[in-house]
Coordinates of C-alpha atoms in Angstrom, one line a residue:
L1 CA -1.2 -20.9 -25.1
Q2 CA -0.1 -17.9 -22.9
K3 CA 1.3 -16.0 -25.9
S4 CA -1.7 -16.6 -28.0
L5 CA -4.1 -15.5 -25.3
K6 CA -2.1 -12.3 -24.7
K7 CA -2.2 -11.5 -28.4
K8 CA -5.8 -12.5 -28.6
T9 CA -5.2 -14.3 -31.9
G10 CA -5.7 -17.8 -33.0
L11 CA -7.5 -19.1 -29.9
L12 CA -10.3 -16.5 -30.3
R13 CA -11.2 -18.1 -33.6
M14 CA -11.9 -21.3 -31.8
F15 CA -13.1 -20.3 -28.4
P16 CA -14.9 -17.2 -27.0
E17 CA -12.6 -15.0 -24.9
S18 CA -14.9 -15.3 -21.8
L19 CA -14.2 -19.1 -21.8
L20 CA -10.4 -18.6 -22.3
L21 CA -10.3 -16.3 -19.2
K22 CA -11.5 -19.2 -17.1
L23 CA -8.7 -21.6 -18.2
P24 CA -6.2 -22.4 -15.5
I25 CA -3.3 -20.6 -17.3
T26 CA -0.7 -19.4 -14.9
D27 CA 1.7 -16.6 -15.9
P28 CA 5.1 -17.3 -14.2
S29 CA 5.3 -13.6 -13.3
E30 CA 2.1 -14.1 -11.2
L31 CA 3.8 -17.0 -9.3
V32 CA 6.7 -14.6 -8.5
A33 CA 4.3 -12.0 -7.4
G34 CA 2.6 -14.5 -5.1
T35 CA 6.0 -15.3 -3.6
K36 CA 6.7 -11.6 -3.0
G37 CA 3.3 -11.4 -1.3
L38 CA 4.3 -14.1 1.2
L39 CA 7.6 -12.4 1.8
S40 CA 5.7 -9.2 2.5
I41 CA 3.5 -11.1 4.9
Q42 CA 6.6 -12.4 6.7
H43 CA 8.0 -8.9 7.0
Y44 CA 4.9 -7.2 8.3
Y45 CA 3.5 -9.9 10.5
N46 CA 6.6 -11.7 11.8
V47 CA 5.6 -15.0 10.2
T48 CA 8.6 -17.4 10.3
C49 CA 9.9 -19.5 7.4
E50 CA 9.2 -22.6 9.5
E51 CA 5.5 -21.7 9.9
I52 CA 5.0 -21.2 6.1
A53 CA 7.1 -24.3 5.3
E54 CA 4.8 -26.4 7.6
G55 CA 1.7 -25.1 5.8
M56 CA 0.6 -22.8 8.5
G57 CA -0.9 -25.7 10.4
D58 CA -2.2 -27.5 7.3
S59 CA 0.0 -30.5 6.5
A60 CA -1.5 -30.7 3.0
N61 CA 0.3 -27.4 2.2
K62 CA 3.8 -28.3 3.4
M63 CA 6.5 -26.9 1.1
T64 CA 9.0 -28.9 -0.8
L65 CA 12.8 -28.4 -0.7
E66 CA 12.7 -26.9 -4.2
Q67 CA 10.1 -24.4 -3.2
M68 CA 12.1 -23.2 -0.2
I69 CA 15.2 -22.7 -2.4
E70 CA 13.1 -20.8 -4.9
F71 CA 11.7 -18.6 -2.1
G72 CA 15.3 -17.8 -1.1
D73 CA 16.3 -17.0 -4.6
I74 CA 13.3 -14.7 -5.1
A75 CA 13.9 -13.0 -1.7
M76 CA 17.5 -12.2 -2.6
K77 CA 16.6 -10.8 -6.0
N78 CA 13.9 -8.5 -4.5
Q79 CA 15.8 -7.0 -1.6
Y80 CA 14.4 -9.3 1.1
L81 CA 17.9 -10.1 2.3
R82 CA 16.9 -11.3 5.8
Q83 CA 14.2 -13.6 4.4
G84 CA 16.6 -14.9 1.8
V85 CA 19.0 -16.0 4.5
E86 CA 16.2 -17.6 6.5
W87 CA 14.8 -19.5 3.6
Y88 CA 18.1 -21.1 2.7
K89 CA 18.6 -21.9 6.4
Q90 CA 15.2 -23.6 6.4
A91 CA 16.1 -25.6 3.3
L92 CA 19.4 -26.7 4.8
E93 CA 17.6 -27.8 8.0
M94 CA 15.2 -29.9 5.9
L95 CA 18.1 -31.6 4.2
E96 CA 19.7 -32.4 7.5
Q97 CA 16.5 -33.8 8.9
Q98 CA 16.0 -36.0 5.9
G99 CA 19.5 -37.3 6.2
T100 CA 20.1 -36.7 2.5
K101 CA 23.0 -38.4 0.8
D102 CA 23.0 -35.9 -2.0
K103 CA 26.2 -34.1 -1.1
K104 CA 26.1 -31.9 -4.2
L105 CA 22.6 -30.5 -3.4
K106 CA 23.6 -30.0 0.3
S107 CA 26.7 -28.2 -0.8
K108 CA 24.7 -25.9 -3.2
V109 CA 22.2 -24.9 -0.4
S110 CA 25.1 -24.3 2.0
R111 CA 26.8 -22.1 -0.5
N112 CA 23.6 -20.2 -1.2
L113 CA 23.2 -19.6 2.6
S114 CA 26.8 -18.4 2.9
D115 CA 26.5 -16.1 -0.1
A116 CA 23.2 -14.7 1.2
K117 CA 24.7 -13.9 4.6
E118 CA 27.7 -12.3 3.0
R119 CA 25.5 -10.1 0.7
H120 CA 23.3 -9.2 3.7
D121 CA 26.3 -8.1 5.8
G122 CA 28.0 -6.5 2.9
H123 CA 24.9 -4.3 2.2
I124 CA 24.8 -3.2 5.8
M125 CA 28.5 -2.3 6.0
T126 CA 28.7 -0.6 2.6
E127 CA 25.2 1.1 2.2
G128 CA 24.2 1.5 5.9
L129 CA 20.8 0.9 7.5
V130 CA 19.0 4.0 6.3
Y131 CA 19.5 3.4 2.6
Y132 CA 16.6 2.9 0.2
D133 CA 16.4 2.5 -3.6
S134 CA 15.5 6.0 -4.7
R135 CA 14.3 4.8 -8.1
S136 CA 12.0 1.9 -7.1
K137 CA 11.4 3.5 -3.6
N138 CA 11.9 0.0 -2.1
I139 CA 13.9 -0.5 1.1
F140 CA 16.3 -3.4 1.8
Y141 CA 14.9 -5.7 4.4
T142 CA 17.7 -6.7 6.8
N143 CA 18.2 -7.9 10.4
T144 CA 19.6 -4.4 11.1
R145 CA 22.6 -6.2 12.4
P146 CA 25.2 -8.4 10.6
Y147 CA 25.3 -12.2 10.9
D148 CA 29.1 -12.0 11.3
K149 CA 29.5 -11.2 15.0
D150 CA 32.9 -9.7 14.4
L151 CA 31.4 -7.0 12.2
E152 CA 28.9 -6.2 14.9
E153 CA 31.8 -5.1 17.2
T154 CA 33.3 -2.7 14.6
Q155 CA 33.2 1.1 15.1
L156 CA 31.7 1.4 11.6
Y157 CA 28.7 -0.8 12.4
V158 CA 28.2 0.9 15.8
S159 CA 28.0 4.3 14.0
L160 CA 25.6 2.9 11.3
K161 CA 23.3 1.5 14.0
K162 CA 23.3 4.7 15.9
D163 CA 22.3 6.6 12.8
Y164 CA 19.5 4.2 12.1
D165 CA 18.2 4.3 15.7
E166 CA 18.2 8.1 15.5
L167 CA 16.3 8.0 12.1
V168 CA 13.6 5.8 13.6
R169 CA 13.3 7.9 16.7
S170 CA 12.9 11.2 14.9
A171 CA 10.6 9.7 12.2
T172 CA 8.1 8.3 14.6
I173 CA 7.3 11.6 16.3
D174 CA 3.8 12.7 15.2
R175 CA 4.8 15.7 13.1
D176 CA 5.0 16.8 9.5
L177 CA 8.5 15.8 8.4
A178 CA 8.1 17.7 5.1
R179 CA 8.1 21.0 7.0
D180 CA 10.9 20.1 9.4
M181 CA 13.5 18.6 7.1
R182 CA 12.7 18.2 3.5
H183 CA 14.0 21.7 2.5
R184 CA 17.2 20.9 4.3
N185 CA 17.9 17.3 3.4
T186 CA 15.7 15.6 0.8
L187 CA 17.5 12.2 1.0
R188 CA 17.0 12.2 4.8
F189 CA 13.4 13.0 4.4
W190 CA 12.6 10.1 2.1
S191 CA 14.8 7.7 4.2
S192 CA 12.6 8.7 7.2
I193 CA 9.4 8.0 5.2
Y194 CA 10.5 4.6 3.8
V195 CA 13.0 3.3 6.4
G196 CA 12.5 5.2 9.6
L197 CA 8.8 4.6 9.7
D198 CA 9.0 1.0 8.8
P199 CA 9.0 -0.4 12.4
M200 CA 5.9 1.8 13.1
R201 CA 4.2 0.4 9.9
Q202 CA 4.8 -3.2 11.0
R203 CA 3.3 -2.5 14.4
L204 CA 0.3 -0.8 12.9
C205 CA -0.3 -3.5 10.4
R206 CA -0.3 -6.1 13.2
G207 CA -2.7 -4.0 15.2
E208 CA -0.3 -3.7 18.1
I209 CA -0.8 0.1 18.5
P210 CA -4.3 0.9 19.5
I211 CA -4.1 4.5 18.3
S212 CA -6.8 3.8 15.7
L213 CA -9.3 4.4 18.5
V214 CA -12.1 6.7 17.5
L215 CA -11.7 10.2 18.9
K216 CA -15.4 11.1 18.6
C217 CA -18.6 9.9 17.1
S218 CA -21.4 12.0 15.8
F219 CA -24.4 12.1 13.4
L220 CA -23.8 14.2 10.2
T221 CA -26.7 16.4 9.3
H222 CA -25.1 19.6 8.0
R223 CA -28.4 21.3 8.6
D224 CA -29.8 19.5 5.7
P225 CA -33.6 18.6 6.1
F226 CA -33.0 15.1 4.5
L227 CA -30.1 14.4 6.8
M228 CA -32.0 15.6 9.8
L229 CA -34.3 12.5 9.2
A230 CA -31.5 10.1 8.1
P231 CA -28.1 11.3 9.3
F232 CA -24.9 9.6 8.5
K233 CA -22.9 8.0 11.3
Y234 CA -19.4 9.6 11.5
E235 CA -16.3 8.6 13.5
E236 CA -13.2 10.9 13.7
V237 CA -10.0 8.9 13.7
K238 CA -7.4 11.8 13.5
A239 CA -8.0 15.5 13.8
E240 CA -4.8 16.7 12.0
P241 CA -4.3 15.8 9.3
W242 CA -7.9 14.8 9.3
V243 CA -8.9 11.2 8.8
G244 CA -12.5 10.0 9.4
I245 CA -14.9 7.1 8.8
I246 CA -18.4 7.5 7.4
L247 CA -20.6 4.4 7.8
D248 CA -23.2 3.0 5.3
I249 CA -22.0 4.7 2.2
A250 CA -22.5 1.4 0.2
Y251 CA -25.1 -1.3 0.8
P252 CA -24.5 -5.1 0.5
D253 CA -26.4 -5.7 -2.7
E254 CA -24.7 -2.7 -4.3
M255 CA -21.3 -3.9 -3.4
E256 CA -21.9 -7.4 -4.7
R257 CA -23.1 -5.9 -8.0
V258 CA -20.0 -3.8 -8.4
K259 CA -17.6 -6.7 -7.6
E260 CA -19.4 -9.1 -10.0
E261 CA -19.2 -6.5 -12.8
A262 CA -15.5 -5.9 -12.1
K263 CA -14.6 -9.6 -12.2
G264 CA -13.1 -10.6 -15.5
N265 CA -12.3 -6.9 -16.2
L266 CA -9.5 -6.6 -13.6
V267 CA -5.9 -6.1 -14.8
T268 CA -2.6 -6.0 -12.9
T269 CA -2.1 -2.6 -11.3
T270 CA 0.6 -0.4 -12.7
L271 CA 2.3 2.5 -11.0
V272 CA 2.8 5.8 -12.8
D273 CA 6.2 7.3 -11.8
F274 CA 7.0 10.9 -12.7
N275 CA 10.6 12.0 -13.2
D276 CA 12.7 14.3 -15.4
D277 CA 12.1 12.1 -18.4
G278 CA 8.3 12.2 -18.1
A279 CA 5.8 9.6 -17.0
D280 CA 6.7 6.0 -16.7
D281 CA 3.7 3.7 -16.5
S282 CA 5.1 0.3 -15.5
Y283 CA 4.5 -2.8 -13.3
T284 CA 5.9 -2.6 -9.8
N285 CA 6.3 -4.8 -6.8
R286 CA 5.3 -1.8 -4.6
R287 CA 1.7 -2.6 -5.5
T288 CA 0.3 -6.1 -5.8
S289 CA -3.4 -5.9 -6.8
K290 CA -5.9 -6.0 -9.6
V291 CA -7.8 -2.9 -10.8
T292 CA -10.5 -1.6 -13.1
Y293 CA -12.2 1.8 -13.4
R294 CA -15.9 2.7 -13.7
S295 CA -17.7 6.0 -14.0
E296 CA -21.2 6.9 -12.8
K297 CA -22.3 7.2 -16.4
A298 CA -21.1 3.6 -17.2
M299 CA -22.7 2.2 -14.1
P300 CA -25.2 4.6 -12.6
D301 CA -26.6 2.0 -10.3
P302 CA -25.1 2.0 -7.8
L303 CA -22.1 4.3 -8.4
A304 CA -24.3 7.4 -8.9
R305 CA -25.9 6.6 -5.6
W306 CA -22.5 6.3 -3.8
T307 CA -21.5 9.6 -5.3
R308 CA -24.6 11.3 -4.0
R309 CA -24.1 9.8 -0.5
I310 CA -20.5 11.0 -0.4
E311 CA -21.6 14.5 -1.4
L312 CA -24.3 14.5 1.3
S313 CA -22.1 13.2 4.1
T314 CA -18.9 15.2 3.3
Q315 CA -20.4 18.3 1.6
L316 CA -17.7 17.8 -1.1
D317 CA -18.6 18.6 -4.7
L318 CA -18.1 15.6 -6.9
T319 CA -20.4 16.4 -9.9
S320 CA -20.8 20.1 -10.6
Q321 CA -17.9 20.1 -13.2
K322 CA -16.6 17.4 -15.5
M323 CA -13.4 17.1 -13.5
S324 CA -14.8 17.5 -10.0
S325 CA -13.8 14.0 -9.2
E326 CA -12.2 11.0 -10.9
N327 CA -13.8 7.7 -11.9
Y328 CA -14.2 5.0 -9.3
Q329 CA -11.1 2.8 -9.0
I330 CA -12.2 -0.7 -8.1
M331 CA -9.4 -2.7 -6.6
N332 CA -8.9 -6.3 -5.4
Y333 CA -6.1 -7.6 -3.2
G334 CA -5.6 -11.3 -2.8
L335 CA -3.2 -13.2 -0.6
G336 CA -0.3 -11.0 0.2
G337 CA -1.9 -8.2 -1.8
A338 CA -0.6 -4.8 -0.6
I339 CA 0.4 -1.3 -1.7
L340 CA 3.5 0.0 -0.1
T341 CA 4.0 3.5 1.3
H342 CA 2.7 6.3 -1.0
R343 CA 0.5 9.3 -1.0
D344 CA -2.5 10.1 -3.3
S345 CA -1.4 13.6 -4.1
D346 CA 2.0 14.7 -5.4
D347 CA 3.7 18.1 -5.6
T348 CA 5.3 17.5 -9.0
D349 CA 5.2 20.4 -11.4
L350 CA 4.8 18.1 -14.4
D351 CA 1.8 19.2 -16.3
S352 CA 1.2 16.1 -18.5
Q353 CA -2.1 14.9 -19.8
V354 CA -1.4 11.4 -18.4
Y355 CA -0.8 12.9 -15.0
S356 CA -4.1 12.6 -13.1
E357 CA -3.4 15.8 -11.0
S358 CA -2.5 18.1 -13.9
W359 CA -4.8 21.2 -14.2
S360 CA -6.0 19.9 -17.5
N361 CA -7.3 16.9 -15.6
G362 CA -9.0 18.8 -12.8
G363 CA -6.0 19.7 -10.6
P364 CA -4.8 18.2 -7.3
R365 CA -6.6 15.5 -5.4
M366 CA -7.9 17.3 -2.3
A367 CA -9.6 14.3 -0.7
T368 CA -9.6 10.5 -0.9
V369 CA -12.8 8.5 -0.3
M370 CA -12.0 4.8 0.1
I371 CA -15.1 2.5 0.3
W372 CA -14.6 -0.9 1.8
T373 CA -16.6 -3.3 -0.3
S374 CA -15.5 -6.5 1.5
E375 CA -14.4 -7.5 5.0
V376 CA -10.9 -9.0 5.2
E377 CA -10.5 -12.1 7.5
E378 CA -7.0 -11.1 8.5
G379 CA -4.6 -8.3 7.5
G380 CA -5.3 -5.6 5.0
R381 CA -5.4 -2.6 7.3
T382 CA -4.8 0.9 6.0
V383 CA -2.1 2.6 8.0
F384 CA -0.8 6.2 8.2
S385 CA 2.5 5.4 9.9
G386 CA 3.6 9.1 10.3
A387 CA 0.3 9.9 11.9
Q388 CA 0.4 6.7 14.0
V389 CA -3.0 5.6 12.8
G390 CA -4.1 2.1 11.6
V391 CA -7.7 1.4 10.4
K392 CA -9.3 -2.0 9.9
G393 CA -11.8 -2.2 7.0
R394 CA -15.6 -2.1 7.7
L395 CA -18.0 -3.3 5.1
G396 CA -19.9 -0.5 3.4
A397 CA -18.1 2.3 5.3
A398 CA -15.8 4.9 3.7
L399 CA -12.4 6.0 5.0
V400 CA -12.0 9.7 4.1
W401 CA -8.9 11.9 4.4
W402 CA -7.5 15.2 3.1
N403 CA -4.5 15.0 0.9
I404 CA -3.5 18.7 1.0
R405 CA -3.7 21.7 3.2
S406 CA -5.9 24.7 2.3
D407 CA -3.0 26.3 0.5
G408 CA -2.3 23.2 -1.5
S409 CA 0.8 22.1 0.5
L410 CA 1.4 18.5 1.5
D411 CA 1.7 16.8 4.9
S412 CA 4.1 13.9 5.1
R413 CA 1.7 12.2 7.5
N414 CA -0.6 11.6 4.6
H415 CA 1.7 8.8 3.3
H416 CA -0.2 5.6 3.9
T417 CA 0.2 1.9 3.3
G418 CA -2.2 -0.9 2.4
C419 CA -1.0 -3.8 4.6
P420 CA -0.7 -7.2 3.1
V421 CA -3.8 -9.4 3.1
V422 CA -3.2 -12.6 5.2
R423 CA -6.5 -14.3 4.8
G424 CA -9.5 -13.6 2.6
N425 CA -10.0 -11.0 -0.1
K426 CA -9.8 -7.2 0.1
W427 CA -12.1 -5.2 -2.2
I428 CA -12.1 -1.4 -2.2
A429 CA -13.5 1.4 -4.3
N430 CA -11.5 4.7 -4.4
K431 CA -12.9 8.1 -5.3
W432 CA -10.5 11.0 -5.6
V433 CA -12.0 14.5 -5.2
K434 CA -10.4 17.4 -7.0
W435 CA -9.5 20.7 -5.3
P436 CA -10.7 23.5 -7.6
S437 CA -14.3 22.4 -7.4
Q438 CA -14.3 22.7 -3.6
M439 CA -13.6 26.5 -3.4
W440 CA -17.1 27.3 -2.1
K441 CA -17.6 24.3 0.1
Y442 CA -14.1 24.3 1.6
P443 CA -12.6 27.7 1.1
C444 CA -8.9 28.4 1.8
N445 CA -8.1 29.3 5.4
R446 CA -6.9 32.8 6.2
Q447 CA -3.7 31.5 7.8
R448 CA -1.5 30.0 5.0
G449 CA -0.6 26.4 5.6
E450 CA -3.4 25.5 7.9
H451 CA -5.1 22.2 7.6
Y452 CA -8.7 21.8 6.4
S453 CA -11.1 20.8 9.1
F454 CA -14.1 18.6 8.5
L455 CA -17.3 20.5 8.4

């Protein structure tokens, strides 16, 4: 049934596609993605295996022994080494509590646990604590200390831990790491972004660091007669690199209309990775979401209205040229849905037509406008770990930030993360604004490398 539906043959002769999409067909890969989502929730929010195994307070959702073992298997295959150990340990505890007489099963789980600990410790002692997978850009989730206490006393581990602590310390200073270290040590730079800033990301995702306080509030009028009568409410979150919130960009009935139109048209989000071999558009566990794209022409009401409000409130040019801005990206994140650390603009020189920032496609993304079209019950913050800013979504408001300086250079603090959704659904609409069209509204600063300020 799954194969036939994917190929859209056979079944379409008997049933309309709209009906088939409602059938409870579960792709095994989606079950794995759901497991990864829960593993991500564990990592960012310190949720224990025991809490999940007990159904998070709901006895009807208690996990079976087989599910715990499967969680351990998936964790180990996807670099969640600490969680893999903990899930096997949880499974073994269940077997002991049940007083099982199945010695073969108990021996298997015990062996899995022993192998997981050995792999966890082996990774730390051979790769260190600052290593990340340069191809997938995923980090290895460990305890940062071996389970074998004898290894913890070795000079090698002491040296590795000292290196890790120094990486975390230097990465969590509010500064542009790209200017300080990238030209000297590219590997150290990316280790700082993905590994060194991870403790900060966790704290921001949990809302433990109240640095997302608003720096100032104001009404935006830009000396526009219309805005003098109906100004936009504006809150500045970060001055440099600039991050701000503009309220009431989208209205409730408009947001519902966009979400209803998107449902049934969403597909699993891919990640375009650029390297020496060209562009690789593939599925990735760095992003767990569904996506579709819509233009103002395809859906003028309300998208054209949103675009006009963005232009009025930010003074950005989204419409004067064909490539002034990209189509709206409508995204949905379910349980565990997240996007790991990334930036919206890249400094690659690849000029490919599939590359959204090539000059043939309008050039670099100067600004990101992210409209929250739902309120998330728990989780789902957007965090800039290098800038030490975490922002909780607000219905109908837009989070806006600059991706580049006025000379086109990048700031490492623009790397951001979409924290995993714990409860509810997260819907957003992204609008990327291109740089060349803004030359009259936001001209280059005289001093090369200065940040744009918000008008």
